[in-house]
Coordinates of C-alpha atoms in Angstrom, one line a residue:
X4 CA 0.4 0.1 0.2
X5 CA 1.4 3.6 -0.9
X6 CA 2.1 5.7 2.3
X7 CA 0.5 8.9 3.3
X8 CA 2.8 11.3 2.3
X9 CA 3.0 9.7 -0.6
X10 CA 0.6 9.4 -2.0
X11 CA -0.4 13.5 -0.8
X12 CA 2.8 14.3 -3.5
X13 CA 0.9 12.2 -6.1
X14 CA -2.6 14.1 -5.5
X15 CA -0.5 16.9 -5.3
X16 CA 1.1 16.7 -8.9
X17 CA -2.3 15.6 -9.9
X18 CA -3.7 18.4 -8.7
X19 CA -1.2 20.4 -10.0
X20 CA -1.4 19.3 -13.2
X21 CA -5.0 19.5 -13.5
X22 CA -5.3 22.8 -12.9
X23 CA -2.5 23.6 -15.8
X24 CA -5.1 21.9 -17.6
X25 CA -8.4 24.2 -16.8
X26 CA -5.8 26.9 -17.3
X27 CA -4.9 26.3 -20.7
X28 CA -8.7 26.0 -21.7
X29 CA -9.3 29.4 -19.9
X30 CA -11.5 31.5 -21.8
X31 CA -8.9 34.1 -23.1
X32 CA -9.1 37.8 -25.0
X33 CA -7.1 39.3 -26.9
X34 CA -5.4 42.6 -26.1
X35 CA -7.8 45.2 -28.3
X36 CA -10.5 44.3 -26.0
X37 CA -9.9 44.6 -22.9
X38 CA -10.9 46.9 -19.8
X39 CA -12.1 51.5 -21.0
X40 CA -12.4 49.9 -25.1
X41 CA -14.3 51.7 -27.8
X42 CA -16.5 49.7 -29.6
X43 CA -17.9 51.4 -33.1
X44 CA -21.3 52.7 -33.3
X45 CA -24.3 51.5 -35.5
X46 CA -22.8 48.4 -37.3
X47 CA -22.5 44.4 -35.8
X48 CA -19.4 44.4 -33.9
X49 CA -17.3 41.5 -33.3
X50 CA -16.7 39.9 -30.9
X51 CA -13.8 37.1 -30.5
X52 CA -11.0 35.2 -29.0
X53 CA -9.6 31.4 -27.5
X54 CA -11.1 28.7 -25.4
X55 CA -10.8 25.2 -25.1
X56 CA -11.3 23.5 -28.6
X57 CA -15.5 23.0 -28.8
X58 CA -16.5 25.2 -25.7
X59 CA -19.6 27.0 -25.4
X60 CA -18.6 30.7 -24.1
X61 CA -21.1 33.7 -24.0
X62 CA -20.9 37.3 -24.3
X63 CA -23.6 40.0 -22.5
X64 CA -23.8 43.7 -23.1
X65 CA -26.5 46.4 -22.8
X66 CA -29.1 43.4 -21.3
X67 CA -28.8 41.1 -24.5
X68 CA -26.4 38.1 -24.7
X69 CA -25.4 36.3 -28.0
X70 CA -23.1 32.8 -27.7
X71 CA -20.7 30.6 -29.4
X72 CA -18.7 27.2 -30.0
X73 CA -14.6 27.4 -30.0
X74 CA -13.7 25.4 -33.5
X75 CA -10.9 22.7 -33.6
X76 CA -8.8 25.2 -32.7
X77 CA -10.1 27.2 -30.2
X78 CA -11.1 29.9 -31.7
X79 CA -14.5 31.6 -31.0
X80 CA -16.3 34.7 -32.0
X81 CA -19.9 36.4 -31.8
X82 CA -21.2 39.6 -33.8
X83 CA -22.7 41.6 -31.3
X84 CA -25.5 43.6 -33.3
X85 CA -25.8 47.0 -34.1
X86 CA -25.9 49.6 -31.1
X87 CA -26.2 53.2 -30.5
X88 CA -23.0 55.7 -29.3
X89 CA -23.3 55.7 -25.6
X90 CA -20.7 54.0 -22.0
X91 CA -19.4 53.2 -20.4
X92 CA -20.8 49.2 -19.8
X93 CA -19.6 46.4 -18.7
X94 CA -19.3 43.6 -20.6
X95 CA -19.3 39.8 -19.4
X96 CA -17.7 37.2 -21.6
X97 CA -18.6 33.1 -19.5
X98 CA -17.2 30.2 -20.2
X99 CA -15.1 27.8 -18.4
X100 CA -14.4 30.5 -16.2
X101 CA -15.6 34.2 -16.9
X102 CA -14.3 37.7 -17.2
X103 CA -15.2 40.8 -17.0
X104 CA -14.2 44.2 -19.3
X105 CA -15.4 47.4 -17.0
X106 CA -15.8 50.9 -18.5
X107 CA -16.9 49.8 -22.2
X108 CA -17.9 52.8 -25.2
X109 CA -19.7 52.7 -27.5
X110 CA -19.2 55.2 -30.5
X111 CA -16.9 55.5 -33.5
X112 CA -13.1 53.7 -33.8
X113 CA -10.7 55.7 -36.0
X114 CA -7.2 53.6 -37.6
X115 CA -4.5 56.1 -36.5
X116 CA -1.6 55.0 -39.0
X117 CA 1.7 55.9 -40.7
X118 CA 4.8 56.9 -40.2
X119 CA 6.3 59.6 -37.9
X120 CA 3.9 62.0 -38.3
X121 CA 1.3 60.0 -36.8
X122 CA 3.4 58.8 -34.4
X123 CA 4.7 61.8 -33.1
X124 CA 2.9 62.5 -29.8
X125 CA 1.3 64.5 -27.9
X126 CA 4.6 65.4 -26.0
X127 CA 6.6 65.9 -28.8
X128 CA 4.6 69.2 -29.4
X129 CA 3.3 70.2 -26.5
X130 CA 5.3 73.3 -25.8
X131 CA 2.6 74.9 -28.1
X132 CA -0.4 73.7 -27.1
X133 CA -0.2 73.6 -23.1
X134 CA -4.0 74.8 -22.7
X135 CA -5.3 71.4 -24.6
X136 CA -3.6 69.8 -23.0
X137 CA -3.6 71.1 -19.5
X138 CA -7.8 70.4 -20.4
X139 CA -7.4 67.0 -21.5
X140 CA -9.3 65.6 -18.9
X141 CA -12.2 63.4 -21.3
X142 CA -13.5 60.1 -21.0
X143 CA -15.3 59.9 -24.4
X144 CA -11.4 60.3 -25.8
X145 CA -9.6 57.1 -26.0
X146 CA -6.8 55.6 -27.8
X147 CA -5.2 52.3 -27.7
X148 CA -0.9 51.9 -28.7
X149 CA 0.1 49.3 -30.3
X150 CA 3.5 48.0 -29.6
X151 CA 6.0 48.4 -32.7
X152 CA 6.9 44.7 -34.2
X153 CA 8.0 43.6 -36.9
X154 CA 6.7 39.1 -38.3
X155 CA 7.8 38.5 -41.7
X156 CA 7.1 35.1 -40.8
X157 CA 2.8 34.9 -40.2
X158 CA 0.3 36.8 -39.7
X159 CA -0.2 37.6 -36.4
X160 CA -4.0 36.7 -34.3
X161 CA -3.0 39.1 -31.4
X162 CA -1.0 41.7 -29.9
X163 CA 1.7 41.3 -26.6
X164 CA 0.6 44.4 -24.8
X165 CA -1.7 47.6 -24.9
X166 CA -3.9 48.8 -22.9
X167 CA -6.9 51.6 -23.4
X168 CA -6.4 54.8 -21.7
X169 CA -8.7 57.4 -21.7
X170 CA -7.1 61.0 -22.7
X171 CA -6.3 63.3 -19.4
X172 CA -3.3 65.8 -19.4
X173 CA -1.2 63.2 -18.7
X174 CA -2.5 60.0 -20.5
X175 CA -3.0 62.4 -23.6
X176 CA 1.0 63.3 -23.9
X177 CA 0.6 59.6 -25.3
X178 CA -1.2 60.1 -27.8
X179 CA -0.8 61.2 -31.8
X180 CA -0.5 64.4 -32.3
X181 CA -2.3 64.1 -34.9
X182 CA -5.2 61.6 -34.0
X183 CA -5.6 63.6 -30.9
X184 CA -6.9 66.5 -32.6
X185 CA -9.0 65.0 -35.5
X186 CA -10.8 63.0 -32.4
X187 CA -11.3 66.5 -30.0
X188 CA -12.3 68.0 -33.4
X189 CA -14.7 65.2 -33.7
X190 CA -16.1 65.0 -30.6
X191 CA -16.9 68.4 -29.8
X192 CA -19.3 68.4 -33.2
X193 CA -21.3 64.4 -32.6
X194 CA -20.4 64.4 -29.1
X195 CA -19.5 60.1 -29.3
X196 CA -17.1 58.8 -28.1
X197 CA -14.1 58.1 -29.7
X198 CA -11.6 55.2 -30.2
X199 CA -8.1 55.5 -31.9
X200 CA -6.2 52.7 -32.6
X201 CA -2.8 54.0 -32.4
X202 CA -0.1 51.8 -34.8
X203 CA 2.5 53.6 -36.3
X204 CA 6.4 54.0 -36.8
X205 CA 9.0 56.7 -37.7
X206 CA 10.4 56.2 -41.2
X207 CA 8.3 53.2 -42.3
X208 CA 7.6 53.3 -46.2
X209 CA 3.7 52.2 -47.2
X210 CA 5.3 48.5 -48.8
X211 CA 6.1 47.4 -44.8
X212 CA 2.2 48.2 -44.0
X213 CA 1.4 45.5 -47.0
X214 CA -0.5 41.4 -47.0
X215 CA 1.9 39.1 -48.9
X216 CA -1.2 39.2 -51.3
X217 CA -1.3 43.1 -52.0
X218 CA 2.9 42.9 -52.5
X219 CA 2.3 40.3 -55.0
X220 CA 1.7 43.0 -58.0
X221 CA 5.4 44.7 -56.6
X222 CA 7.6 41.7 -57.3
X223 CA 10.7 43.3 -55.6
X224 CA 8.8 43.9 -52.4
X225 CA 8.0 40.4 -52.2
X226 CA 11.1 38.5 -52.8
X227 CA 12.0 41.0 -50.2
X228 CA 9.7 40.2 -47.5
X229 CA 10.8 36.1 -48.9
X230 CA 14.2 36.9 -47.5
X231 CA 13.5 38.7 -44.6
X232 CA 11.7 34.8 -43.1
X233 CA 15.7 34.4 -42.7
X234 CA 15.6 34.3 -39.3
X235 CA 19.3 33.9 -39.5
X236 CA 19.8 36.6 -42.1
X237 CA 18.1 39.3 -39.4
X238 CA 20.4 38.0 -36.5
X239 CA 24.1 38.9 -38.8
X240 CA 21.8 42.0 -40.1
X241 CA 21.3 42.9 -36.8
X242 CA 24.7 41.6 -35.1
X243 CA 27.1 43.8 -38.1
X244 CA 26.0 46.6 -37.7
X245 CA 25.6 46.8 -33.6
X246 CA 29.5 45.8 -34.1
X247 CA 30.3 48.5 -36.7
X248 CA 28.2 50.8 -34.7
X249 CA 29.1 50.0 -31.9
X250 CA 33.4 50.0 -32.5
X251 CA 32.4 53.8 -34.2
X252 CA 31.6 54.9 -31.2
X253 CA 34.0 53.4 -29.2
X254 CA 36.9 54.8 -31.2
X255 CA 35.1 58.2 -31.8
X256 CA 35.3 58.5 -27.7
X257 CA 39.0 57.8 -27.8
X258 CA 40.1 60.3 -29.6
X259 CA 37.3 62.6 -28.7
X260 CA 39.7 65.1 -27.2
X261 CA 37.8 67.2 -25.1
X262 CA 36.7 64.5 -23.0
X263 CA 39.9 64.5 -21.1
X264 CA 41.8 61.0 -20.0
X265 CA 44.2 63.4 -18.1
X266 CA 43.3 67.3 -17.3
X267 CA 40.1 69.1 -18.1
X268 CA 37.6 68.4 -20.2
X269 CA 36.2 71.1 -22.3
X270 CA 33.1 71.5 -20.6
X271 CA 34.8 72.5 -17.5
X272 CA 34.1 75.9 -16.5
X273 CA 37.7 76.6 -15.5
X274 CA 38.8 75.3 -19.2
X275 CA 40.4 78.3 -21.7
X276 CA 38.7 78.3 -24.6
X277 CA 40.4 81.9 -25.6
X278 CA 41.9 79.6 -28.4
X279 CA 39.1 78.3 -30.4
X280 CA 37.4 79.6 -33.5
X281 CA 34.6 81.1 -34.0
X282 CA 31.4 80.4 -35.4
X283 CA 27.5 81.3 -35.9
X284 CA 25.1 80.0 -34.2
X285 CA 22.5 78.1 -35.8
X286 CA 24.3 76.8 -39.0
X287 CA 27.3 74.0 -39.6
X288 CA 30.6 74.2 -38.9
X289 CA 30.7 73.3 -43.4
X290 CA 30.5 76.9 -44.2
X291 CA 33.8 77.1 -41.2
X292 CA 37.5 76.4 -42.1
X293 CA 36.0 73.1 -40.1
X294 CA 34.1 71.8 -44.2
X295 CA 33.5 68.9 -43.9
X296 CA 34.6 66.9 -41.0
X297 CA 32.6 64.1 -39.3
X298 CA 32.8 63.5 -35.4
X299 CA 32.6 65.5 -32.1
X300 CA 33.3 69.4 -32.1
X301 CA 32.4 71.2 -29.5
X302 CA 30.7 74.3 -28.8
X303 CA 31.0 76.9 -25.9
X304 CA 29.3 80.8 -25.4
X305 CA 29.8 83.1 -22.2
X306 CA 26.6 84.5 -21.4
X307 CA 25.2 86.7 -18.7
X308 CA 21.7 86.6 -17.5
X309 CA 19.5 88.9 -15.5
X310 CA 19.0 89.4 -12.3
X311 CA 16.0 88.1 -12.1
X312 CA 17.1 85.0 -13.5
X313 CA 19.7 84.3 -11.3
X314 CA 19.4 80.1 -8.8
X315 CA 15.6 79.8 -10.3
X316 CA 15.0 76.8 -12.7
X317 CA 15.2 77.7 -16.4
X318 CA 14.2 75.9 -19.3
X319 CA 17.5 75.5 -22.4
X320 CA 16.1 75.5 -26.5
X321 CA 18.8 74.7 -28.3
X322 CA 16.7 73.8 -31.5
X323 CA 17.3 70.7 -33.2
X324 CA 21.0 70.2 -33.8
X325 CA 22.3 67.6 -36.5
X326 CA 23.3 64.6 -35.3
X327 CA 23.4 64.7 -31.8
X328 CA 24.5 66.6 -28.9
X329 CA 25.3 66.6 -25.0
X330 CA 24.7 69.7 -23.6
X331 CA 26.2 71.7 -20.0
X332 CA 25.8 74.2 -17.7
X333 CA 28.4 75.6 -15.8
X334 CA 30.5 72.1 -16.3
X335 CA 26.7 70.1 -15.0
X336 CA 25.5 68.0 -17.8
X337 CA 21.7 69.3 -18.4
X338 CA 21.0 66.9 -20.6
X339 CA 21.0 65.1 -24.5
X340 CA 19.2 63.6 -27.4
X341 CA 21.6 61.0 -29.4
X342 CA 19.9 61.5 -33.0
X343 CA 19.1 64.5 -35.4
X344 CA 15.0 64.7 -35.1
X345 CA 13.9 65.9 -32.0
X346 CA 13.4 69.2 -30.2
X347 CA 16.7 69.5 -27.8
X348 CA 14.8 70.8 -24.6
X349 CA 16.4 70.0 -21.2
X350 CA 16.0 72.0 -18.0
X351 CA 18.5 74.2 -16.6
X352 CA 18.1 73.2 -12.6
X353 CA 17.4 75.7 -10.0
X354 CA 20.7 77.4 -8.6
X355 CA 23.0 76.7 -11.6
X356 CA 22.4 79.7 -13.1
X357 CA 24.9 82.2 -11.1
X358 CA 25.7 86.0 -11.6
X359 CA 27.8 86.9 -13.6
X360 CA 29.6 85.1 -16.4
X361 CA 27.8 81.6 -17.3
X362 CA 29.1 79.4 -19.9
X363 CA 27.5 77.2 -21.8
X364 CA 28.9 73.9 -23.6
X365 CA 27.5 71.2 -26.5
X366 CA 29.3 68.9 -27.3
X367 CA 27.8 67.9 -31.0
X368 CA 28.6 64.5 -33.2
X369 CA 28.6 64.3 -36.3
X370 CA 28.2 60.6 -38.0
X371 CA 27.9 61.4 -41.9
X372 CA 26.7 64.4 -44.0
X373 CA 26.1 68.1 -42.6
X374 CA 26.5 68.5 -38.7
X375 CA 25.4 71.5 -36.8
X376 CA 23.0 73.7 -35.7
X377 CA 20.2 73.8 -37.6
X378 CA 19.1 77.4 -38.8
X379 CA 15.6 79.1 -38.0
X380 CA 14.6 77.5 -34.7
X381 CA 15.0 78.9 -31.5
X382 CA 18.1 78.8 -28.9
X383 CA 17.4 80.2 -25.7
X384 CA 17.3 80.1 -22.1
X385 CA 13.8 81.3 -20.0
X386 CA 13.0 81.5 -17.1
X387 CA 9.6 82.4 -17.3
X388 CA 10.4 86.2 -16.3
X389 CA 13.4 86.3 -18.5
X390 CA 15.4 85.2 -21.4
X391 CA 18.7 85.0 -22.8
X392 CA 19.3 84.3 -26.8
X393 CA 21.6 81.5 -27.6
X394 CA 22.0 82.3 -31.2
X395 CA 25.1 84.6 -32.6
X396 CA 28.8 83.9 -32.3
X397 CA 30.3 80.2 -30.7
X398 CA 33.8 79.6 -29.7
X399 CA 34.2 76.1 -31.6
X400 CA 36.6 73.5 -31.2
X401 CA 37.1 70.1 -32.8
X402 CA 37.3 67.2 -30.6
X403 CA 38.0 64.1 -32.9
X404 CA 37.3 63.5 -36.7
X405 CA 35.9 60.3 -37.8
X406 CA 34.9 58.5 -41.6
X407 CA 31.4 59.1 -42.3
X408 CA 29.1 56.5 -40.2
X409 CA 27.3 53.8 -42.7
X410 CA 23.3 53.8 -41.9
X411 CA 21.9 51.2 -40.4
X412 CA 19.2 48.3 -41.8
X413 CA 16.6 49.2 -40.1
X414 CA 14.7 45.6 -40.7
X415 CA 11.5 47.0 -39.2
X416 CA 10.6 49.2 -42.2
X417 CA 11.5 45.7 -44.5
X418 CA 8.3 44.4 -47.1
X419 CA 5.1 43.0 -45.0
X420 CA 7.0 42.5 -41.6
X421 CA 4.7 45.5 -40.4
X422 CA 1.3 44.3 -41.7
X423 CA 1.9 40.9 -40.4
X424 CA 2.2 42.4 -36.6
X425 CA 0.5 45.7 -36.0
X426 CA -2.2 45.2 -38.8
X427 CA -3.2 41.8 -39.1
X428 CA -4.1 41.8 -35.1
X429 CA -6.7 44.1 -35.7
X430 CA -8.6 43.0 -38.7
X431 CA -11.5 41.4 -36.5
X432 CA -11.9 44.8 -34.8
X433 CA -14.8 46.9 -36.5
X434 CA -13.8 50.8 -37.9
X435 CA -14.8 53.7 -39.1
X436 CA -12.3 54.3 -41.3
X437 CA -8.5 54.8 -41.8
X438 CA -6.5 58.8 -40.9
X439 CA -2.6 57.6 -42.6
X440 CA 0.4 60.3 -42.4
X441 CA 3.3 58.3 -44.5
X442 CA 5.2 59.1 -47.6
X443 CA 8.2 61.3 -46.6
X444 CA 10.0 57.8 -46.5
X445 CA 8.3 57.0 -50.0
X446 CA 9.8 59.9 -51.7
X447 CA 13.1 58.5 -53.6
X448 CA 10.3 56.2 -55.4
X449 CA 7.4 59.2 -55.5
X450 CA 6.4 57.5 -58.8
X451 CA 6.1 54.4 -57.8
X452 CA 3.7 55.9 -55.3
X453 CA 1.5 56.2 -58.0
X454 CA 0.3 52.5 -57.8
X455 CA 1.3 51.7 -54.1
X456 CA -1.1 53.9 -52.2
X457 CA -3.9 52.9 -53.4
X458 CA -2.9 49.2 -54.1
X459 CA -2.6 49.8 -50.1
X460 CA -5.5 51.2 -49.3
X461 CA -7.5 48.4 -51.1
X462 CA -5.2 45.6 -49.6
X463 CA -6.9 47.1 -46.2
X464 CA -10.1 47.8 -47.0
X465 CA -10.3 43.6 -48.5
X466 CA -8.7 42.1 -45.3
X467 CA -10.7 44.3 -43.1
X468 CA -13.8 42.5 -44.7
X469 CA -15.5 46.2 -44.0
X470 CA -16.1 47.5 -48.0
X471 CA -14.5 50.9 -48.8
X472 CA -14.3 52.5 -45.2
X473 CA -13.4 55.9 -45.0
X474 CA -9.9 56.4 -45.6
X475 CA -8.3 59.7 -45.4
X476 CA -4.8 60.8 -45.5
X477 CA -2.3 64.0 -44.8
X478 CA -1.4 65.2 -48.4
X479 CA 3.1 65.5 -47.6
X480 CA 3.2 69.6 -45.6
X481 CA 6.5 72.1 -47.1
X482 CA 9.7 70.6 -46.4
X483 CA 13.4 72.4 -48.1
X484 CA 13.9 75.9 -49.2
X485 CA 11.7 77.1 -50.9
X486 CA 12.3 78.1 -54.7
X487 CA 10.4 80.5 -56.5
X488 CA 10.6 79.2 -60.1
X489 CA 9.5 76.6 -61.0
X490 CA 12.6 73.4 -59.8
X491 CA 12.3 68.6 -60.0
X492 CA 11.5 67.8 -56.5
X493 CA 11.1 64.4 -55.4
X494 CA 8.2 65.1 -52.1
X495 CA 6.3 67.2 -55.2
X496 CA 5.7 64.1 -56.9
X497 CA 4.6 62.7 -54.1
X498 CA 2.2 65.0 -53.4
X499 CA 0.8 64.5 -57.1
X500 CA 0.8 60.9 -56.4
X501 CA -1.2 60.9 -53.3
X502 CA -3.1 63.8 -54.8
X503 CA -3.9 60.7 -58.0
X504 CA -4.7 58.3 -54.6
X505 CA -8.4 60.3 -54.7
X506 CA -10.1 58.3 -57.8
X507 CA -10.2 55.7 -54.8
X508 CA -13.7 55.5 -53.4
X509 CA -14.5 56.8 -50.0
X510 CA -10.6 58.8 -49.4
X511 CA -9.9 62.5 -48.9
X512 CA -6.7 64.4 -48.1
X513 CA -6.2 66.8 -45.7
X514 CA -3.6 69.9 -47.6
X515 CA -0.7 70.8 -45.5
X516 CA 1.7 72.6 -47.8
X517 CA 1.2 75.6 -45.6
X518 CA 2.2 74.5 -42.2
X519 CA 5.3 72.4 -42.7
X520 CA 8.8 73.7 -41.6
X521 CA 11.2 73.6 -44.2
X522 CA 14.0 72.8 -41.8
X523 CA 12.6 70.7 -39.9
X524 CA 10.9 66.8 -41.4
X525 CA 8.3 67.2 -37.9
X526 CA 7.0 70.1 -38.0
X527 CA 4.8 70.3 -35.5
X528 CA 1.9 71.6 -35.9
X529 CA 0.1 68.8 -35.7
X530 CA -4.0 70.6 -34.2
X531 CA -4.3 71.6 -37.8
X532 CA -3.3 68.7 -39.9
X533 CA -5.7 66.7 -37.5
X534 CA -8.2 69.7 -37.4
X535 CA -8.4 69.1 -41.6
X536 CA -8.3 65.6 -41.2
X537 CA -11.5 66.7 -39.0
X538 CA -13.2 67.8 -41.6
X539 CA -12.7 65.4 -44.3
X540 CA -14.3 62.6 -41.8
X541 CA -17.1 65.0 -41.8
X542 CA -17.9 65.3 -45.6
X543 CA -16.7 61.7 -46.0
X544 CA -17.4 60.0 -42.8
X545 CA -20.4 61.3 -41.7
X546 CA -21.8 62.8 -45.2
X547 CA -22.2 66.0 -44.2
X548 CA -22.6 67.8 -47.5
X549 CA -22.9 71.6 -46.2
X550 CA -18.5 71.4 -45.2
X551 CA -16.1 72.3 -47.3
X552 CA -13.7 70.0 -46.2
X553 CA -10.9 70.2 -47.8
X554 CA -9.5 73.0 -49.6
X555 CA -9.3 73.9 -53.6
X556 CA -7.8 71.0 -55.7
X557 CA -6.3 71.9 -59.3
X558 CA -9.0 70.4 -62.0
X559 CA -7.6 71.9 -64.7
X560 CA -5.9 73.9 -67.3
X561 CA -5.7 75.7 -70.7
X562 CA -4.2 79.4 -72.5
X563 CA -6.0 81.9 -74.1
X564 CA -3.7 84.6 -74.7
X565 CA -1.5 85.8 -73.2
X566 CA -3.5 84.4 -70.1
X567 CA -3.6 80.9 -67.8
X568 CA -7.3 80.3 -66.6
X569 CA -7.2 76.9 -63.8
X570 CA -10.0 75.1 -62.2
X571 CA -10.3 73.9 -59.2
X572 CA -13.0 71.4 -57.1
X573 CA -13.5 72.1 -53.4
X574 CA -13.8 76.2 -54.3
X575 CA -16.5 77.0 -51.7
X576 CA -18.2 80.0 -52.3
X577 CA -15.4 81.3 -54.2
X578 CA -11.7 82.0 -54.9
X579 CA -10.6 85.6 -53.4
X580 CA -7.0 86.2 -54.3
X581 CA -6.1 88.7 -51.4
X582 CA -4.3 91.5 -50.7
X583 CA -4.5 93.4 -54.0
X584 CA -2.0 93.9 -57.0
X585 CA -0.2 91.1 -58.8
X586 CA -1.7 87.3 -58.0
X587 CA 0.9 85.4 -56.1
X588 CA 1.8 82.2 -55.3
X589 CA 1.9 80.3 -58.5
X590 CA 4.9 80.1 -60.4
X591 CA 4.5 79.2 -64.6
X592 CA 7.3 77.6 -66.9
X593 CA 6.7 76.1 -70.4
X594 CA 8.3 72.7 -72.0
X595 CA 11.2 74.5 -71.7
X596 CA 11.2 75.3 -67.6
X597 CA 11.9 78.9 -67.9

């Protein structure tokens, strides 16, 4: 006979195994279906998940119960009948176990996707919108932030993480800025909950967001997607990149004379800068005696602060710097940014600014191309009571020169990967439509975008199985130095390709040619972007024919003698040339391009 202690151990193991088996058969929901979610109003809505094969599952919402049984793969789905806007509600899901989803709202769900200008958060543009952020408490505006991942092997059926967040003065900082102002405008007009599914990734080209079947019309991209199914290839590229880039920075650090191994580092206020050369900031050092050098260049400037600023906390703004920087005030490190695109905003702690002379030192790394301080950006110190303008002459000295660093291989931007990991898990979720801000990364192949972008729209619509849902997109803004005369430009060709995509049904385009920044691929005015997208939505998604949902769009041209007659659609109440005198902002060239 088995003794009692051995019997207890056997029973304990059996019960533990049984508990594990029970847990594996529990009803499970995808990440999108969770507390705080927004479900689409006035349309059939799918609720789905996983359980044991053949398990009966019930879903109860708004006094209605829906039932289904899981299939041989353990997958189940119910379709809720159309529900009016409202909430918050509680959803209860029951099978072998019971789940409760709280704070469910019913309203309009919009997918916000694209590259960095859609990804760009409210935090990034916060200095422009302090009042809007302070008053951002609105539980009817919510965002689900999709984790940034790629998968070349198969379409994924769920996300590894993510939760729904209601907008308040803290959480809104993580919202897509364009998406938030879009949602805010729609909520203020229609007073229905707005859910944003933010699935975007900086630098991503359109082909990364297309399915395998959608890529078949583009054999080069299809073959590249197949190539990157090889995980050993990915690991080899990542390791080679890490070794090469890491080695470049190790050598740079070792060579940098400003990072003193003996004596004083160049950010030390006791270090003399009297023998350093002079350069005007903002500007690029390629225009100085240094020329097109890459590596580390140190910049220093002595300044005095008004008496009211002494001892106070202050904000240091250093525009944008190409490529990376570390900033020191009176020898104290105050901030760093590792790549060229973000605005430089650092905090000078209280007590650091003193009477008399102060010194700011900035160590700038240029890994390729022109290094320096981007023009037409703010360079200053502010405390709320006074400010110091930092534009003007600075001292500079070369710390180390290096050969240009070859760029990283961005595997996450390869075709198919983002679709499989960041779009496929969303396809069961009912939506109102899509808001898309992308194109910068396809500008080098702008003519191809004329077919690629409409193909992507059709690809998403086919895979979402909702017909021709509204697809709103942002036309690229003004970027790079303006030219008064007609000239070739890839961004102009891409804008034209975007405009041609309006031939697809139920599409609309927000024109932003007037609200960009010539020196910044990430213009900060995302409020007007959101407002223009909202106007487009009012016209296309909400069928308000009284709304002028777009600016004027060129239709045709004809010549009559020495006159050019232009015709525009979306003219609203008619076009007016303001200001009197000659008509401005038009350029004309013949076939001779003169």
